[in-house]
CSV table of C-alpha atoms and ligand atoms in Angstrom, one decimal:
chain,number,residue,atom,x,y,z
P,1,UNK,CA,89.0,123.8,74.3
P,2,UNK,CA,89.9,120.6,76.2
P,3,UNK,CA,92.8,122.5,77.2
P,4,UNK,CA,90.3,124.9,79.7
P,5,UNK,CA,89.3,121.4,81.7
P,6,UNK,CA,92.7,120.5,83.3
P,7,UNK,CA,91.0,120.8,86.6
P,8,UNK,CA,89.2,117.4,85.6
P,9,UNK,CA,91.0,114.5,86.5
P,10,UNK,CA,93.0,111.9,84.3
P,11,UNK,CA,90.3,109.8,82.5
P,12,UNK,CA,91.4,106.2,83.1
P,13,UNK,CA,87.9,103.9,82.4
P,14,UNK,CA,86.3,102.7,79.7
P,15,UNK,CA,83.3,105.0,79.9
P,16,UNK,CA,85.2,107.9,81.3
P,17,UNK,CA,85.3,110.0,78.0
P,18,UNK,CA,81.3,109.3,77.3
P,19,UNK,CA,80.6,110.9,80.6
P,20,UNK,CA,83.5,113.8,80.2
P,21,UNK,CA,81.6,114.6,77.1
P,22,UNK,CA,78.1,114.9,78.4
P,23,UNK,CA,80.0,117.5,81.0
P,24,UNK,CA,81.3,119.6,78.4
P,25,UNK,CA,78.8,119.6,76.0
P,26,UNK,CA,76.3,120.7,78.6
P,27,UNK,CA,79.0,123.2,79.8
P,28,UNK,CA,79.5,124.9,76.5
P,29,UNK,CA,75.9,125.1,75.7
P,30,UNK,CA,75.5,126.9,78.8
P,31,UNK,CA,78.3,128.9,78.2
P,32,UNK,CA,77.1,129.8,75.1
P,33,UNK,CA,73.3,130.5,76.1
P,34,UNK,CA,75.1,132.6,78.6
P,35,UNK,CA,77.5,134.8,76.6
P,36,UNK,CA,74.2,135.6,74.0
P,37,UNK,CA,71.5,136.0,76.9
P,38,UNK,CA,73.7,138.4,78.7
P,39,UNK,CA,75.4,139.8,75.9
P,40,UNK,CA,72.3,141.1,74.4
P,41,UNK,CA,70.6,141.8,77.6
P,42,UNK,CA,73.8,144.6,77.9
P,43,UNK,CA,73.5,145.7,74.1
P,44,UNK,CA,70.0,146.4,75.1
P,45,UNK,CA,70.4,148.3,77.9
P,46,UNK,CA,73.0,150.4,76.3
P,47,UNK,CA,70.8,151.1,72.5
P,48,UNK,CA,67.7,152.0,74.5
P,49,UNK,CA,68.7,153.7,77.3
P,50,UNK,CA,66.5,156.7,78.3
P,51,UNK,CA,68.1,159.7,76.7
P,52,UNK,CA,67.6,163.4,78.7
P,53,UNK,CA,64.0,165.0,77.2
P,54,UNK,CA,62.8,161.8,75.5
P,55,UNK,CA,59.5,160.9,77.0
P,56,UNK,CA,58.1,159.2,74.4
P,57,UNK,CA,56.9,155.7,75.2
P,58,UNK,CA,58.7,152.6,72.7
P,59,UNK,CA,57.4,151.2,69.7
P,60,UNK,CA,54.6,148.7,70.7
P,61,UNK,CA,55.7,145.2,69.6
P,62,UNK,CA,53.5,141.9,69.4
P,63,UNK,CA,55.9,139.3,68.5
P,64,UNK,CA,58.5,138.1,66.0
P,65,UNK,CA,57.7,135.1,64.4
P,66,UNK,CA,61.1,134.2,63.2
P,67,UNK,CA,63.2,135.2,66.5
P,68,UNK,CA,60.1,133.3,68.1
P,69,UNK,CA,60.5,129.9,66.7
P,70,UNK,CA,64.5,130.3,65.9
P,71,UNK,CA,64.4,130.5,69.8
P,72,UNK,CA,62.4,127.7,70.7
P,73,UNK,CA,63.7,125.4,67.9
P,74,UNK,CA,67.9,125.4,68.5
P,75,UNK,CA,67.2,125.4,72.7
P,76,UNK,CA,64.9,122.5,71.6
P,77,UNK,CA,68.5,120.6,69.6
P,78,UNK,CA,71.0,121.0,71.7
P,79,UNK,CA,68.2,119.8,75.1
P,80,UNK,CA,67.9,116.4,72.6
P,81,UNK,CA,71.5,116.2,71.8
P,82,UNK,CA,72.0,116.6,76.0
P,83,UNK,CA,69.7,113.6,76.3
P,84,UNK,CA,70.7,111.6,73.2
P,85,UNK,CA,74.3,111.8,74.6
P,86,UNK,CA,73.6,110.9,78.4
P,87,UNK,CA,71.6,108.0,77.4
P,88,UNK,CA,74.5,107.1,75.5
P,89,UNK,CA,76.5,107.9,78.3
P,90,UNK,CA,74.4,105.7,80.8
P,91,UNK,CA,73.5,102.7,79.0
P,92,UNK,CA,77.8,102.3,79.2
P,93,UNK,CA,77.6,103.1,83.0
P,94,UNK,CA,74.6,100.8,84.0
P,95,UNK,CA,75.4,98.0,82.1
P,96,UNK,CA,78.9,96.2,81.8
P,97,UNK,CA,79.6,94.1,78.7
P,98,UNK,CA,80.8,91.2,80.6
P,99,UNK,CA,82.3,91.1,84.0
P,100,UNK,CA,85.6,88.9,84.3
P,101,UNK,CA,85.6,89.8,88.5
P,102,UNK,CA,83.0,90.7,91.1
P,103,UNK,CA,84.0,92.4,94.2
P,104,UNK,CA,81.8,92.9,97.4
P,105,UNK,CA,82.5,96.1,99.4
P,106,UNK,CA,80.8,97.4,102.7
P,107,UNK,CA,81.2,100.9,103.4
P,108,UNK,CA,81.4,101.9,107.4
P,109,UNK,CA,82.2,104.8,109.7
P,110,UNK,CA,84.8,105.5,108.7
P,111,UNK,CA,86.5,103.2,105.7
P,112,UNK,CA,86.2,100.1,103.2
P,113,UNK,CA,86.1,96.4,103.4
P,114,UNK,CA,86.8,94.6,100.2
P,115,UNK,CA,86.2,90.8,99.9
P,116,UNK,CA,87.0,88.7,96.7
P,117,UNK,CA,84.7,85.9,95.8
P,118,UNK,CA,88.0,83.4,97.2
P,119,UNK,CA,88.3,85.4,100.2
P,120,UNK,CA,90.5,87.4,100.2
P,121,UNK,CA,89.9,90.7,102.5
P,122,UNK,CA,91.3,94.2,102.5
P,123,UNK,CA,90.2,96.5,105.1
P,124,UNK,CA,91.4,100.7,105.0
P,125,UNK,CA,90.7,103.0,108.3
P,126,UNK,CA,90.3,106.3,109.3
P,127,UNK,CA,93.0,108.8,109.2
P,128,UNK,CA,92.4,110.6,112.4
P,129,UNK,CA,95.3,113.1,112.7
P,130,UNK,CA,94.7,116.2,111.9
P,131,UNK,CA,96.8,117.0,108.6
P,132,UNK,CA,96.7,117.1,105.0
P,133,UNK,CA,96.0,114.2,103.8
P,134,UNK,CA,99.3,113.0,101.1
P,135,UNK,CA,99.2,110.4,98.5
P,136,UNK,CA,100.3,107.7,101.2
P,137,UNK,CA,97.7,107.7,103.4
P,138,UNK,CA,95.4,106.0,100.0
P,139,UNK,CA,95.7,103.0,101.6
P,140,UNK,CA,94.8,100.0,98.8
P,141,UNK,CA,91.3,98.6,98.9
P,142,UNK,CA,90.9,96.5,95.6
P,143,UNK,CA,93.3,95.2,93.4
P,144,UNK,CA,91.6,94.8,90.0
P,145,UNK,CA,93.1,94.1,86.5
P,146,UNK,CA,93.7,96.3,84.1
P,147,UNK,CA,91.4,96.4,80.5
P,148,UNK,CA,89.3,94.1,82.6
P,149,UNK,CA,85.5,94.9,83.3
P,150,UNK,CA,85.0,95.2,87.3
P,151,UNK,CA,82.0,95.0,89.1
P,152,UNK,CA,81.9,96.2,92.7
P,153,UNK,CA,79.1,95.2,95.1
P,154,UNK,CA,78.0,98.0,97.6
P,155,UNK,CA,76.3,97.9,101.2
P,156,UNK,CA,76.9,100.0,104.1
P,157,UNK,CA,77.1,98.8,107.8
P,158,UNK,CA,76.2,102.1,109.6
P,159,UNK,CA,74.6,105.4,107.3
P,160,UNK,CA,74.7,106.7,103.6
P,161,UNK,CA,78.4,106.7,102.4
P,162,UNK,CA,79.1,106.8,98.4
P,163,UNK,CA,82.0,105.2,96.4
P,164,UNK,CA,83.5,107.4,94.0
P,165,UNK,CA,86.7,107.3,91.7
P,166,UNK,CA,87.1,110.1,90.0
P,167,UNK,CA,89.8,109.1,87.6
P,168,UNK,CA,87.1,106.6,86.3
P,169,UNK,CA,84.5,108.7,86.6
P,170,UNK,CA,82.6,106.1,88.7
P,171,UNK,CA,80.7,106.8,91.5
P,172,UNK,CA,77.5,105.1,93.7
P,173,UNK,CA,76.1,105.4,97.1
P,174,UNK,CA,76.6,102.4,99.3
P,175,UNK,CA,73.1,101.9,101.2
P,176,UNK,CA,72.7,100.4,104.8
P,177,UNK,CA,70.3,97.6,104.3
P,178,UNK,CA,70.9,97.2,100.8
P,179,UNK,CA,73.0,96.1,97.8
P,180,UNK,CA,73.8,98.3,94.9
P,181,UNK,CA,76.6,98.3,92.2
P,182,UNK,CA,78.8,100.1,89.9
P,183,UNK,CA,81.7,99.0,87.5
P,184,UNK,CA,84.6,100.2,85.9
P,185,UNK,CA,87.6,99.0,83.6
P,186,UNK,CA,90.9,100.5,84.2
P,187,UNK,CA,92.0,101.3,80.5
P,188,UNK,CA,95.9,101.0,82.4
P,189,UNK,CA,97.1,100.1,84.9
P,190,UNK,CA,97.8,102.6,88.0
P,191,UNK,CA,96.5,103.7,91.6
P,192,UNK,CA,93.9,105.5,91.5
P,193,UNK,CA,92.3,107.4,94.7
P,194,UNK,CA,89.0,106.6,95.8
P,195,UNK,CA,86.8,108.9,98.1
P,196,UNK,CA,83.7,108.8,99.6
P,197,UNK,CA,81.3,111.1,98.3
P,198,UNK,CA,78.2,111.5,100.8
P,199,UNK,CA,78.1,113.3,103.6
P,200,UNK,CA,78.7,110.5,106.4
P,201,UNK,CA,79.9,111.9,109.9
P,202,UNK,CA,82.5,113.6,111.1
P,203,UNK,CA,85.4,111.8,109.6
P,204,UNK,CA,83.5,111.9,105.8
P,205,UNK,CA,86.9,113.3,104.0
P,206,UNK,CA,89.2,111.1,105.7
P,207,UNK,CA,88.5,107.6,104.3
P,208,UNK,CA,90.8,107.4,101.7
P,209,UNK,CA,91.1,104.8,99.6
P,210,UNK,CA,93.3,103.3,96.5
P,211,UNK,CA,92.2,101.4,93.5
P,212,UNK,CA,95.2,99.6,92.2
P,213,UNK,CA,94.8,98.0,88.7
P,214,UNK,CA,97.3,95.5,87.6
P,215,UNK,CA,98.9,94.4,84.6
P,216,UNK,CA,97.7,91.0,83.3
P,217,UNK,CA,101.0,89.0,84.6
P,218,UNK,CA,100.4,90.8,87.8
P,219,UNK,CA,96.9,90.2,88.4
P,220,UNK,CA,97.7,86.1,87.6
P,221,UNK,CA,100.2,86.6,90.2
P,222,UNK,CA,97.7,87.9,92.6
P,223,UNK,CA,95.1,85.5,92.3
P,224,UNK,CA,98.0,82.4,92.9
P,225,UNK,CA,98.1,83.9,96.2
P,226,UNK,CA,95.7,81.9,98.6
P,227,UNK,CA,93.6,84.1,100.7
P,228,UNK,CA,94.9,83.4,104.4
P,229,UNK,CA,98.3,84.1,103.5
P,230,UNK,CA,97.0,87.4,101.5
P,231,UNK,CA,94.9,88.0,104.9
P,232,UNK,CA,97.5,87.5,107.2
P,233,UNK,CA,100.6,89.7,105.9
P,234,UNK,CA,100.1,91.3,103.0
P,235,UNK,CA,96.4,92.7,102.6
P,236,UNK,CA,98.2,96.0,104.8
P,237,UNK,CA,101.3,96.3,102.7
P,238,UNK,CA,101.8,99.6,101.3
P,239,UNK,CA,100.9,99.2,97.8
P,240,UNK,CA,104.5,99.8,96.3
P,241,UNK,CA,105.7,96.4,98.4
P,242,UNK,CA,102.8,94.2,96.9
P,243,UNK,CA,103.3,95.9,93.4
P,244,UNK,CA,107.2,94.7,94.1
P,245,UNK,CA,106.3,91.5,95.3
P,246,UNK,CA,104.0,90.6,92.2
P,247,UNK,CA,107.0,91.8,90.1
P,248,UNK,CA,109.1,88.9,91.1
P,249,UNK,CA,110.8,86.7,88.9
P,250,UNK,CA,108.3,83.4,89.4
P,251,UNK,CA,110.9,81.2,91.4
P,252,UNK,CA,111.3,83.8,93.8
P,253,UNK,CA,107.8,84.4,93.6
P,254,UNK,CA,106.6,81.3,94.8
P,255,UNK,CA,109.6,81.1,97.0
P,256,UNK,CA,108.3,84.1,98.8
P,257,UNK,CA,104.3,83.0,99.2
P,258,UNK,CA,105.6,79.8,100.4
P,259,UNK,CA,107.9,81.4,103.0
P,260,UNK,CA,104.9,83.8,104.0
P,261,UNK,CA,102.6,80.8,104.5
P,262,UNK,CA,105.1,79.3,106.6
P,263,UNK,CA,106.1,82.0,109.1
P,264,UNK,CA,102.3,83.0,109.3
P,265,UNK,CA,102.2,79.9,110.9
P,266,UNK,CA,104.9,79.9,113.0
P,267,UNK,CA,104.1,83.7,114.3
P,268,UNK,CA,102.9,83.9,118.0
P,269,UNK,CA,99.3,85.2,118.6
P,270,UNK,CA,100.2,88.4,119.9
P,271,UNK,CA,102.2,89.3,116.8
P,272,UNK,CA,99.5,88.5,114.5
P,273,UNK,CA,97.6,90.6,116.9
P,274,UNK,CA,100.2,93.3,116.6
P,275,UNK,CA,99.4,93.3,112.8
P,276,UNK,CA,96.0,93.8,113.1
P,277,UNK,CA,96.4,96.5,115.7
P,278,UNK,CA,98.4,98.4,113.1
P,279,UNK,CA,96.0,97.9,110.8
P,280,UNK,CA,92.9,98.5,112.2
P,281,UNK,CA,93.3,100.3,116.1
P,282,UNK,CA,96.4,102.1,116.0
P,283,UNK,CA,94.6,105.5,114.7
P,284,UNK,CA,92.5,105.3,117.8
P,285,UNK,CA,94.4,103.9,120.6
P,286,UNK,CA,97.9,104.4,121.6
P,287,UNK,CA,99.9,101.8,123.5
P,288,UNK,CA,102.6,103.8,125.0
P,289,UNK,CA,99.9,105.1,127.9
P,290,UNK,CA,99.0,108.5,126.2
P,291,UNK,CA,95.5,109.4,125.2
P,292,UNK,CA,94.0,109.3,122.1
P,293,UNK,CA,90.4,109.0,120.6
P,294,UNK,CA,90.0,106.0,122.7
P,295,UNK,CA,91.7,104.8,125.8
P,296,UNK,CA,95.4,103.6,125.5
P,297,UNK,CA,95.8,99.5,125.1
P,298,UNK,CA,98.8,100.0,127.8
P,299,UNK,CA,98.4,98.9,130.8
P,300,UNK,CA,94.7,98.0,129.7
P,301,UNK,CA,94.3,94.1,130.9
P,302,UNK,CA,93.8,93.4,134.2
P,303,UNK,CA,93.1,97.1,135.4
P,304,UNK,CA,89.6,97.7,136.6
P,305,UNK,CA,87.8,100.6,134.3
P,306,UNK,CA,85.5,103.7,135.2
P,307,UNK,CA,82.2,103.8,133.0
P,308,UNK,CA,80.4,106.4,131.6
P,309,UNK,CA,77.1,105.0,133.8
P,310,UNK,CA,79.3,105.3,136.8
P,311,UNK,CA,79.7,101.7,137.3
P,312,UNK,CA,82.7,99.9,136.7
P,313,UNK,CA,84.3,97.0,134.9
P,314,UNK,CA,87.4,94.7,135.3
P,315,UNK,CA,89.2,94.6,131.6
P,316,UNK,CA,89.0,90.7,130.9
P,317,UNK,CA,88.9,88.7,127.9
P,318,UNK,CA,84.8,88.8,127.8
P,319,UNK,CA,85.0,92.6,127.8
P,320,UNK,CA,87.8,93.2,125.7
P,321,UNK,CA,86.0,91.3,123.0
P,322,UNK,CA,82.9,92.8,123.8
P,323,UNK,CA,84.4,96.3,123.4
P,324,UNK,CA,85.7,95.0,120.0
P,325,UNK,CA,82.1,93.4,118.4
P,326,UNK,CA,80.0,95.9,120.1
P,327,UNK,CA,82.2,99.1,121.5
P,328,UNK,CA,78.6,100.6,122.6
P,329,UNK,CA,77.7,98.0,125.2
P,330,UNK,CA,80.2,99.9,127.6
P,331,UNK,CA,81.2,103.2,127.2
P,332,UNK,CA,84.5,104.2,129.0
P,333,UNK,CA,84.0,107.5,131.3
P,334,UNK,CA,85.9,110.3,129.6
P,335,UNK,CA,85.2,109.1,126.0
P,336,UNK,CA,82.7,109.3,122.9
P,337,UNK,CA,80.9,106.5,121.4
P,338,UNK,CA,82.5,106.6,117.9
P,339,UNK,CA,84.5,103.5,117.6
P,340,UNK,CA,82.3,101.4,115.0
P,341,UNK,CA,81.3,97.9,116.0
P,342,UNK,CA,83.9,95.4,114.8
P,343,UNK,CA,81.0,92.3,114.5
P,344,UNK,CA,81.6,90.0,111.5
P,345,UNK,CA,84.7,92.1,110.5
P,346,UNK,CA,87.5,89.9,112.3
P,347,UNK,CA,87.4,86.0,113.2
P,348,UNK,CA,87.7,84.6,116.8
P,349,UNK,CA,91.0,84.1,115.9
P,350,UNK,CA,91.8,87.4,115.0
P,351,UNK,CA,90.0,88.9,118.0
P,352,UNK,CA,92.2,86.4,120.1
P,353,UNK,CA,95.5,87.1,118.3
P,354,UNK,CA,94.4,91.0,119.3
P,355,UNK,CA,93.6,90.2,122.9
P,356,UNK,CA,96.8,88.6,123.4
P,357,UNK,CA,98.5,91.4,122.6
P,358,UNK,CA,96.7,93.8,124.3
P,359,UNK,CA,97.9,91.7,127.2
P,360,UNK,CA,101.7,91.9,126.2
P,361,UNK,CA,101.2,96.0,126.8
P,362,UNK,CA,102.0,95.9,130.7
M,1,CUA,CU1,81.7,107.7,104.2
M,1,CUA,CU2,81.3,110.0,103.6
């Protein structure tokens, strides 16, 4: 029977299987109602059809007791076995047993922040070209071990956006304004896509996400890892390096963080602004001069820049860093207001490191 389902997807949570079954109980009882309502609705028409030259009206019925309350009385079961088993099902889903890690995640136009109670911050973006999207372009939000119960925090900086993994069978709106949760616990470990599930604007479909849970020695490995240094070069790893990196043997483990640490340090602004262009602008804005969803970085300090209004502006630091908390205040002529306001995402530093690149792209 299961065998009919392999459209649903691997169930990889605790609770998955208690909220598969609800599905297919309610989807076999319907089947079921189905088959019999329709089936005998058929058989009717077909036994008492009108027949040529018989105009005599039917047999004059009042009721059937026993079709009556056989009818009322089975429906009446399998509605209290739907209700017994989504209780079940719920009580699982609303209330974790105990939680060994709580994650905060803000939801925006369009992508994820994740931050860890020590800090540590992974951000995904918008995929903007127009293509099918491929199992690459998850790009790893939370890092979460395995057989461990998770719970995830949820606000929204902009509208309505909804956090869903289907392979756990988790899903809850993240509200603007508000904080809701959800949990899960990976039963192995694995990447597993994460979508958002309410309507949001017009990149909805294309903030993909990952959920990668770790095995226990990996998951000790990642907490070791102090948040700056995770920050700084390896929170937009693709997932298979990090994975490879917490798979070290433990000298060259600590070798590596260490070495990390040390040439974070040493790196010029502009190439720690280079990292977060990759990260965060690159879908939007191009930096060899062509035109994108925004305008190109190239060329972009220093040159003095038509507005929208009709006025214009000379690109210094003050507006570049304007453009980046609040891309509303000025509006370039030519483009739309859709980049989302970058306030309380990135630290002066960062927004410094990004300027001074900028400036680099004569
Ligand atoms: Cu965010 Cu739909």
């Amino acid at each position: 029977m299961l065998l009919l389902f392999s459209f649903l997807p691997e169930r990889a949570s605790k609770y998955a299987l208690d909220v598969d079954t609800v599905f297919l109980v309610i989807f076999w009882l319907s089947f079921i109602a189905f088959v019999l309502v329709v089936g005998a609705m058929l058989a009717f028409m077909f036994k008492y059809r009108a027949r040529k030259g018989d105009e005599e009206p039917g047999e004059y019925i009042t009721h059937n007791n026993l079709i009556e309350i056989t009818w009322t009385v089975v429906p009446a079961i399998g509605i209290f076995a739907i209700f017994f088993l989504s209780l079940n099902a719920y009580k699982k889903i609303k209330w974790p047993e105990e939680v060994a890690l709580r994650v905060n995640v803000t939801a925006r136009q369009w992508g994820w922040q994740a931050e860890y109670p020590d800090g540590k911050k992974l951000i995904t973006g918008t995929l903007k070209e127009e293509k099918a999207i491929t199992p690459e372009d998850f790009q790893p939000l939370l890092y979460v071990p395995a057989g461990e119960p998770v719970e995830v925090i949820l606000t929204s900086q902009d509208v309505i956006h909804s956090f869903y993994v289907p392979d756990f069978r988790a899903k809850y709106d993240a509200v603007p304004g508000r904080y809701t949760k959800l949990w899960f616990q990976a039963t192995k470990p694995g990447k597993y896509p994460l979508y958002c599930a309410e309507y949001c604007g017009d990149w909805h479909s294309r903030m993909p996400a990952l959920v990668v849970a770790l095995k226990p020695k990996e998951w000790e490995r990642f907490q070791k890892i102090d948040a700056s240094t995770f920050n700084n070069s390896l929170a937009s790893m693709p997932v298979d390096s990090l994975l490879a990196i917490l798979r070290l043997p433990d000298e060259e483990f600590s070798k590596f963080v260490g070495e990390q640490k040390k040439a974070m340090a040493a790196l010029p602004l502009h190439k720690r602004g280079e990292m977060i262009y990759q990260r965060l602008c690159a879908s939007c804005h191009t930096t060899d001069g062509s035109k994108s969803i925004g305008p190109t970085f190239k060329g972009l300090y220093g040159k003095t820049e038509n507005l929208a209004d009709g006025s214009t502006v000379k690109v210094d630091e003050n507006y570049l860093r304007e453009s980046i908390l609040d891309p509303n205040a000025k509006i370039v002529a030519g483009f739309q207001a859709v980049m989302p306001p970058f306030q309380g995402q990135l630290s002066e530093e960062e927004i410094q490191a990004l300027i001074e690149f900028i400036k680099t792209l004569k």
